[in-house]
Short mmCIF file of C-alpha atoms in Angstrom, two decimals:
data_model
loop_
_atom_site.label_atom_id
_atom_site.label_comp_id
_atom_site.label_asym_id
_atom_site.label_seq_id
_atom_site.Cartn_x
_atom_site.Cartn_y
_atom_site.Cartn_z
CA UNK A 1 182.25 111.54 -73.40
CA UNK A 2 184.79 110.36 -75.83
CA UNK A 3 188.06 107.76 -74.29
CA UNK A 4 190.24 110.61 -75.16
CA UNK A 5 188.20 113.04 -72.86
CA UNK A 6 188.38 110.42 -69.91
CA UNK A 7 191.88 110.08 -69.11
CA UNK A 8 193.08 113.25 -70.56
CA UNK A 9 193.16 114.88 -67.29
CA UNK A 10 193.86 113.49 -63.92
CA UNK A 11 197.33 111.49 -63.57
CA UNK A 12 195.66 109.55 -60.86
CA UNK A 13 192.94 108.41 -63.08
CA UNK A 14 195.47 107.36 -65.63
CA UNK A 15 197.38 105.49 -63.38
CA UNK A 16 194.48 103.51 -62.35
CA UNK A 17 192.62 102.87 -65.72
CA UNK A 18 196.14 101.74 -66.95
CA UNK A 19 196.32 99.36 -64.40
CA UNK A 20 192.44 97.78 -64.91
CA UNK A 21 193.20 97.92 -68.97
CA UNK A 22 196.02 95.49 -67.91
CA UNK A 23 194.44 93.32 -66.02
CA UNK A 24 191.32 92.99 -68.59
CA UNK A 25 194.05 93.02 -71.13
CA UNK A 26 195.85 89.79 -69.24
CA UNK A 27 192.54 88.16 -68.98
CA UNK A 28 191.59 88.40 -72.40
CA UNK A 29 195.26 87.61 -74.11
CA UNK A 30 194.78 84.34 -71.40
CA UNK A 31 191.73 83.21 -73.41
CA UNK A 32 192.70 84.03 -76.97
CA UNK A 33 195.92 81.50 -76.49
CA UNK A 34 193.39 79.11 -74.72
CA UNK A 35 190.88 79.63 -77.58
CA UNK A 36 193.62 79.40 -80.28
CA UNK A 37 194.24 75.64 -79.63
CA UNK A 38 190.97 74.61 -80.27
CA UNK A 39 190.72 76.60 -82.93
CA UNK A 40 193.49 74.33 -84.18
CA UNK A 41 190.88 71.63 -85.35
CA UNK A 42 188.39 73.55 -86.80
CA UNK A 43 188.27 75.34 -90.82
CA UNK A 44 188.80 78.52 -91.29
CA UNK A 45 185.21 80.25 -91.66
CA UNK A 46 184.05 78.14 -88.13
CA UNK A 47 187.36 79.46 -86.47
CA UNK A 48 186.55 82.86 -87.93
CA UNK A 49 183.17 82.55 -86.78
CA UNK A 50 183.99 80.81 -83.13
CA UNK A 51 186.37 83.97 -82.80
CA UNK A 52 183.93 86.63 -83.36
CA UNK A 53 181.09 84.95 -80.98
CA UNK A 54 183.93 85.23 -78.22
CA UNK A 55 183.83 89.13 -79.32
CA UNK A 56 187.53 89.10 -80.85
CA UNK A 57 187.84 90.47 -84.65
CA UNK A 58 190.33 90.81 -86.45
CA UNK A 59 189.82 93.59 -89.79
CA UNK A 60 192.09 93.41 -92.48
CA UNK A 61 190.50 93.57 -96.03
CA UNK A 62 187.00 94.02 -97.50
CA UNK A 63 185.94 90.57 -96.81
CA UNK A 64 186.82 90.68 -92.77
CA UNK A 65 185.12 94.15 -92.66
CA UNK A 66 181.85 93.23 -94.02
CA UNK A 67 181.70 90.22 -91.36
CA UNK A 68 182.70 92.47 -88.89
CA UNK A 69 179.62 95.00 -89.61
CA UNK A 70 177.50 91.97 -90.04
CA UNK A 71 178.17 90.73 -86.50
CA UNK A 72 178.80 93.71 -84.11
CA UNK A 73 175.13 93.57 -83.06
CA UNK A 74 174.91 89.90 -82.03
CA UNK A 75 178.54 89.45 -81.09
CA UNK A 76 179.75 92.42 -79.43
CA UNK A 77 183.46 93.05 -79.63
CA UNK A 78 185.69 92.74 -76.64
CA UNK A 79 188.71 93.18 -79.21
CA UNK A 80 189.37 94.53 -82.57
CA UNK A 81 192.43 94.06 -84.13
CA UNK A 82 193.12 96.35 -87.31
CA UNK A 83 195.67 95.48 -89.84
CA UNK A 84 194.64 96.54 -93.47
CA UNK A 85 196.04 94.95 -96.16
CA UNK A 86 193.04 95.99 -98.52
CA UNK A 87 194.28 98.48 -101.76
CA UNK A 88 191.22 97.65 -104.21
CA UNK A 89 188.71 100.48 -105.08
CA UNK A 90 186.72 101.65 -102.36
CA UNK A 91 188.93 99.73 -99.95
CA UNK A 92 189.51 102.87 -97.79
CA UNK A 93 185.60 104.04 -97.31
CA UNK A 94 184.48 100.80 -96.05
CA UNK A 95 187.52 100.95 -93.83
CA UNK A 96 186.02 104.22 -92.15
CA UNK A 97 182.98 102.64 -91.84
CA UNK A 98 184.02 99.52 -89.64
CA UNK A 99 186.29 102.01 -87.77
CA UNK A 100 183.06 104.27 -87.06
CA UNK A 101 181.22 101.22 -86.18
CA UNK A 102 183.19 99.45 -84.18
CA UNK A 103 184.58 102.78 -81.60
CA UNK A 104 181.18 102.57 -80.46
CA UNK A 105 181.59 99.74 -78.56
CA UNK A 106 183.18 99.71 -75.02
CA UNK A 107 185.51 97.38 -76.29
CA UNK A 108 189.77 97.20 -76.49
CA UNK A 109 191.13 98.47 -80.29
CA UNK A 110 194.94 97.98 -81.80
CA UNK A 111 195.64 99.68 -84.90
CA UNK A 112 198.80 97.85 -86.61
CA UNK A 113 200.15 99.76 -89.84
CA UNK A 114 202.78 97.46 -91.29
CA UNK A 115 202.71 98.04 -94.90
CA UNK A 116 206.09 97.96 -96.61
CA UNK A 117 208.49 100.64 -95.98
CA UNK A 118 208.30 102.93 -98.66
CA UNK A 119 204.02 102.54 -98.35
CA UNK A 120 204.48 104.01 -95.42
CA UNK A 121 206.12 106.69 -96.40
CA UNK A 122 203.43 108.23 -98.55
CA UNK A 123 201.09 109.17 -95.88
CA UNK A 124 200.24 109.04 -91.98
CA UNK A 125 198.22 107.04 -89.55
CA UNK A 126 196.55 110.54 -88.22
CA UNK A 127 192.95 110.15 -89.74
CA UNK A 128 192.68 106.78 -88.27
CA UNK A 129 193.81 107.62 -84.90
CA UNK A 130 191.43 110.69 -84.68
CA UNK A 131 188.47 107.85 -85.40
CA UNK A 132 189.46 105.43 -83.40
CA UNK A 133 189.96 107.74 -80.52
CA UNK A 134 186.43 109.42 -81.35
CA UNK A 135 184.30 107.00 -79.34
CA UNK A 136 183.88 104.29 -77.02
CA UNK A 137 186.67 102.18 -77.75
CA UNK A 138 190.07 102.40 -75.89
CA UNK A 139 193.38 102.19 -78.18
CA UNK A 140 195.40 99.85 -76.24
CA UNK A 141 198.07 99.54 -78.81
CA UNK A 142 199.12 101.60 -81.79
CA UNK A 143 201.71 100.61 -84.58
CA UNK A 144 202.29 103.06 -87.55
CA UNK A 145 203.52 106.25 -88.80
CA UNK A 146 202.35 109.40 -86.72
CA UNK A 147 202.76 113.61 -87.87
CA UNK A 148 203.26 116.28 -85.08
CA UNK A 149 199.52 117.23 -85.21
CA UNK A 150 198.77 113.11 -84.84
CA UNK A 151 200.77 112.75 -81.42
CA UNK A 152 198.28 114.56 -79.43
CA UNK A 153 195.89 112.26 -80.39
CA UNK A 154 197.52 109.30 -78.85
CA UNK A 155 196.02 108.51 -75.49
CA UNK A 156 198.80 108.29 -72.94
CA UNK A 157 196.37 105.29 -71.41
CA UNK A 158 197.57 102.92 -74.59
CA UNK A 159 199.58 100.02 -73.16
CA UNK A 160 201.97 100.48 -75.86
CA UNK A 161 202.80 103.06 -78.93
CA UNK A 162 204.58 101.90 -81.65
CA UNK A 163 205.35 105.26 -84.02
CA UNK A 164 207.69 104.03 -87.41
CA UNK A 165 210.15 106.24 -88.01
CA UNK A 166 211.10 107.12 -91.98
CA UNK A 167 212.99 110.33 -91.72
CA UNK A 168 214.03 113.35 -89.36
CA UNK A 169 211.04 115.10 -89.59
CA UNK A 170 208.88 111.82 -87.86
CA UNK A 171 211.57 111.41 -85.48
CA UNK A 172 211.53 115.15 -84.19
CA UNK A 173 207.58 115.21 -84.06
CA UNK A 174 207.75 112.13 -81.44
CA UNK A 175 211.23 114.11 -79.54
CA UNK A 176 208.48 117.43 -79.20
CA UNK A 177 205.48 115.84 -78.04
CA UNK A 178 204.82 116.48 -74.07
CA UNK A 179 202.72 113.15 -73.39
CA UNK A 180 203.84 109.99 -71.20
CA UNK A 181 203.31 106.81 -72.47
CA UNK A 182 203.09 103.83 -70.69
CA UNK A 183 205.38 102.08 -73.09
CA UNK A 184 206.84 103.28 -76.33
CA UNK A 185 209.18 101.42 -78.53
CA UNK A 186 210.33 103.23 -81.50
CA UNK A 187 211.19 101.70 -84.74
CA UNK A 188 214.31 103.33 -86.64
CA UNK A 189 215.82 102.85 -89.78
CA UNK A 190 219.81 101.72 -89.52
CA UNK A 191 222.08 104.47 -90.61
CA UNK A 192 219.37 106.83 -90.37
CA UNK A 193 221.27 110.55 -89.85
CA UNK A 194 221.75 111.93 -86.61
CA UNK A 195 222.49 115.12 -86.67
CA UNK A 196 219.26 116.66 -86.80
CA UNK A 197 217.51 114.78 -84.35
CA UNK A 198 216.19 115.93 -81.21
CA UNK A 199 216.68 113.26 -77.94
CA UNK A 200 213.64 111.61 -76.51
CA UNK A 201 212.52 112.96 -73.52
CA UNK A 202 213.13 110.85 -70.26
CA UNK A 203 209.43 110.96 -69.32
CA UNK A 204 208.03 110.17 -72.95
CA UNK A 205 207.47 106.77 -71.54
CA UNK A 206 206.86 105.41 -67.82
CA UNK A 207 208.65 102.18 -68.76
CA UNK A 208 211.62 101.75 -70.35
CA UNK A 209 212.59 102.99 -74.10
CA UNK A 210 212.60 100.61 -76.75
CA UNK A 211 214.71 101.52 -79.70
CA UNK A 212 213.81 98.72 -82.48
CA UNK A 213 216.08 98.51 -85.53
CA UNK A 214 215.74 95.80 -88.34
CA UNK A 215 218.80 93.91 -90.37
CA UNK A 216 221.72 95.30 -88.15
CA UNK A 217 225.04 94.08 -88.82
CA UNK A 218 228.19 93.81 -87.81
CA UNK A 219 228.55 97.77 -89.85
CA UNK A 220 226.03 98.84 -88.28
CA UNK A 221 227.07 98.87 -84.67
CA UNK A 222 228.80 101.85 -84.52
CA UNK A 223 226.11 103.97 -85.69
CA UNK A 224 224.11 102.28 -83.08
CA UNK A 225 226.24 103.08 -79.87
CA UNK A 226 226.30 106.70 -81.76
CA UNK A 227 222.20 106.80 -81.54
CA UNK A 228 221.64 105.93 -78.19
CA UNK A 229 224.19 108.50 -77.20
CA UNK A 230 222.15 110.60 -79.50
CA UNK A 231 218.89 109.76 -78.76
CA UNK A 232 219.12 109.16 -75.23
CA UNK A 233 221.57 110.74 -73.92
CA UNK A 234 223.05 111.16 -70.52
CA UNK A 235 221.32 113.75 -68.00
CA UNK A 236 222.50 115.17 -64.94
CA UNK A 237 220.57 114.39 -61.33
CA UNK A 238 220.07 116.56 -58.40
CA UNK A 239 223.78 115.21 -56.74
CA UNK A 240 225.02 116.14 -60.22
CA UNK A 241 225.70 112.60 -60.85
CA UNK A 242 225.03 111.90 -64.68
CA UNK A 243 222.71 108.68 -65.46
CA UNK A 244 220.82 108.06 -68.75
CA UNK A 245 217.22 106.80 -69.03
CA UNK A 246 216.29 102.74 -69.09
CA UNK A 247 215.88 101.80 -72.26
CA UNK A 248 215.87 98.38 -73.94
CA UNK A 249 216.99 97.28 -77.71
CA UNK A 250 215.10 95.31 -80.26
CA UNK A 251 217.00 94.00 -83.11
CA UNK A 252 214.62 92.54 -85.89
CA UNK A 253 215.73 90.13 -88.30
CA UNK A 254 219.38 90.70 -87.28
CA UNK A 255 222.36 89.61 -89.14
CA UNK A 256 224.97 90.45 -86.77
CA UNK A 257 227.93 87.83 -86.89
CA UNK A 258 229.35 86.47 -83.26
CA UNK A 259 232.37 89.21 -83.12
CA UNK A 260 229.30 91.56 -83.91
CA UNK A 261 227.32 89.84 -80.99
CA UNK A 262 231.03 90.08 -78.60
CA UNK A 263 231.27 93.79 -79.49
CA UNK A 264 227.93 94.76 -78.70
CA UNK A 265 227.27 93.59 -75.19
CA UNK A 266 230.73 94.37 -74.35
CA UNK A 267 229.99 98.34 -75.61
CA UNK A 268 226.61 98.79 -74.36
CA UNK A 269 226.06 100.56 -71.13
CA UNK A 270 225.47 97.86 -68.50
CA UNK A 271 222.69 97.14 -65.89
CA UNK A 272 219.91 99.35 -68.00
CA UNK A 273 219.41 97.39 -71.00
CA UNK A 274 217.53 94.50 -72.75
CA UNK A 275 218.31 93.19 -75.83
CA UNK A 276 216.12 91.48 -77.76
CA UNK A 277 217.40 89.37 -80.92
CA UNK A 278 215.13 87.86 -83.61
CA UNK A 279 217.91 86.04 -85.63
CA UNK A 280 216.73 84.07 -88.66
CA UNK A 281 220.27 82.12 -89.27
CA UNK A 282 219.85 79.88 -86.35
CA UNK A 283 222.81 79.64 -85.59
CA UNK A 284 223.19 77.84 -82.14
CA UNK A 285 226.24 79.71 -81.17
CA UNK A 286 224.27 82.72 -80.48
CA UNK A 287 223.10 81.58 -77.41
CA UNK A 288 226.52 81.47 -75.78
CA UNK A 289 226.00 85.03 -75.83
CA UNK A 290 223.68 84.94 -73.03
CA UNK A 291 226.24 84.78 -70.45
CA UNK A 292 228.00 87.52 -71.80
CA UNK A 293 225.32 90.01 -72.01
CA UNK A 294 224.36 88.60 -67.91
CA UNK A 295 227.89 89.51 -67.10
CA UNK A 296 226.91 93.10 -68.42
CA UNK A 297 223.55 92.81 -66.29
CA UNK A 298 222.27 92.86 -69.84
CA UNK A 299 218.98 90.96 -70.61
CA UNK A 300 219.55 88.92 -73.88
CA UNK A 301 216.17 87.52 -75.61
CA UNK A 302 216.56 85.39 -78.63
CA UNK A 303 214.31 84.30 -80.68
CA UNK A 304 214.80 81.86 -83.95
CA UNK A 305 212.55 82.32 -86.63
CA UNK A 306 210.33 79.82 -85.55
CA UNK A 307 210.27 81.63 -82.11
CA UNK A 308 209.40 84.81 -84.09
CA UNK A 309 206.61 83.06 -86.58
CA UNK A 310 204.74 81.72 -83.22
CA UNK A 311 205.05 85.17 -81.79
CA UNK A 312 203.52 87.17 -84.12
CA UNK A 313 200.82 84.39 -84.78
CA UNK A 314 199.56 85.12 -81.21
CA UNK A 315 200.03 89.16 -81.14
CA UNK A 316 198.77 89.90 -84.58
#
């Protein structure tokens, strides 16, 4: 019985294996940040090595893969991280072969797609997910680019889905597909037309909505306000009441000035939202925004690039 078969069915079962996948999940993030410091003093073929006896790999060109098959046997994986980079000749077969190797493990597997924009745009992340979703592994994250027939291949057990948006047509196969996810944070282009798009469902995830957007600024905001509206718009309750789903906001590499920053938290609905900042001017001033955003019952994360560097050094 494949992971897709097992929680395909009962909600209860869902609920529950969610719940244990966090909890492993916790465990295991606890001793990869532990690890990571003592990997601190070592090279980097003994902290390769030291990482893959503790069962965590990491695939992301030929070299990594051909470890990886090397090692499953005497190391087996508790996590496998895949991120290829690789474009030489015959770079995609042995791919397929670490994937088929590794989803017969009972082990934790994140797929991260994050070529460059217009890479992605040439083809989907569908063949991979139908692998990796083939076996014993469980997809417990998923980051890349997604067609209408890929969605139903996404596991609504994954701790979080990551689909990258390039054009209506993406957009519209997420808006259309029935599952619940336990978190899903979708990455849009700025400026990227509305018209055509279909909202997100309320239920498409069972924690709040993250809409990610990358280089906003200051011109940007009113398409913004106009997407939410568009995207997630309000719905009317049972005491005809109208409320609009929790959802949070991601804004990656922003470039917003302060009167962008002022606008902003001042516009956005209050009480339902988080907003996330990774600004790479450092500009100290920023922060002053927190209390503004609080007075909106707004969350307001910021990150410097530092902040962001350390972050993604840990989760990828």
């Amino acid at each position: 019985m494949t992971w897709r078969d097992l929680t395909s069915s009962d909600s209860n079962m869902k609920k529950e294996t969610i719940e244990k996948t966090k909890e492993k999940m916790q465990i295991i993030f606890t001793e990869l940040v532990a690890f990571s410091f003592v990997m601190n003093s070592c090279s980097t073929d003994e902290g390769d090595l030291h990482m893959k006896k503790k069962g965590f790999y990491f695939v992301r060109d030929a070299a990594s893969a051909a470890k990886t098959l090397a090692m499953l046997d005497a190391f087996p994986p508790k996590v496998c991280v895949f991120q290829w980079h690789d474009k030489s000749l015959g770079s995609e077969e042995l791919l397929n072969k670490v994937l088929r190797a590794v989803i017969q493990w009972d082990c934790f597997v994140i797929w991260i797609n994050d070529d460059s924009w217009e890479e992605r745009k040439q083809r989907f992340d569908d063949e991979y997910l139908q692998l990796l979703t083939n076996g014993k592994a469980q997809l417990v994250g998923f980051l890349g680019r997604l067609s209408s027939d890929g969605w139903p291949l996404v596991p609504t057990t994954a701790l979080q889905v990551t689909p990258i948006i390039t054009c209506v047509s993406d957009f519209n196969a997420l808006s259309s597909c029935p599952s619940e996810f336990e978190q899903l944070k979708v990455c849009i282009p700025k400026s990227m037309l509305l018209n055509e798009l279909k909202p997100l469902r309320s239920s498409a995830s069972r924690q709040p909505i993250v809409l990610a957007v990358a280089d906003m600024t200051d011109a940007d905001i009113d398409w913004l306000l106009q997407a939410l509206n568009v995207l997630l718009p309000f719905r009317m309750l049972s005491n005809l009441q109208q409320a609009r789903p929790a959802f949070q906001i991601c804004l990656f590499t922003c470039k917003m000035s302060l009167f962008g920053h002022s606008r902003l938290c001042l516009e956005l609905p209050g009480e339902v939202v988080r907003v996330e900042v990774q600004d790479y001017t450092n500009n100290p001033q920023i922060r002053s925004f927190l209390q503004k955003y609080s007075l909106r019952n707004c969350a307001f994360i910021y990150h410097t690039e530092q902040v962001a560097k350390e972050l993604r050094g840990l989760l990828i």
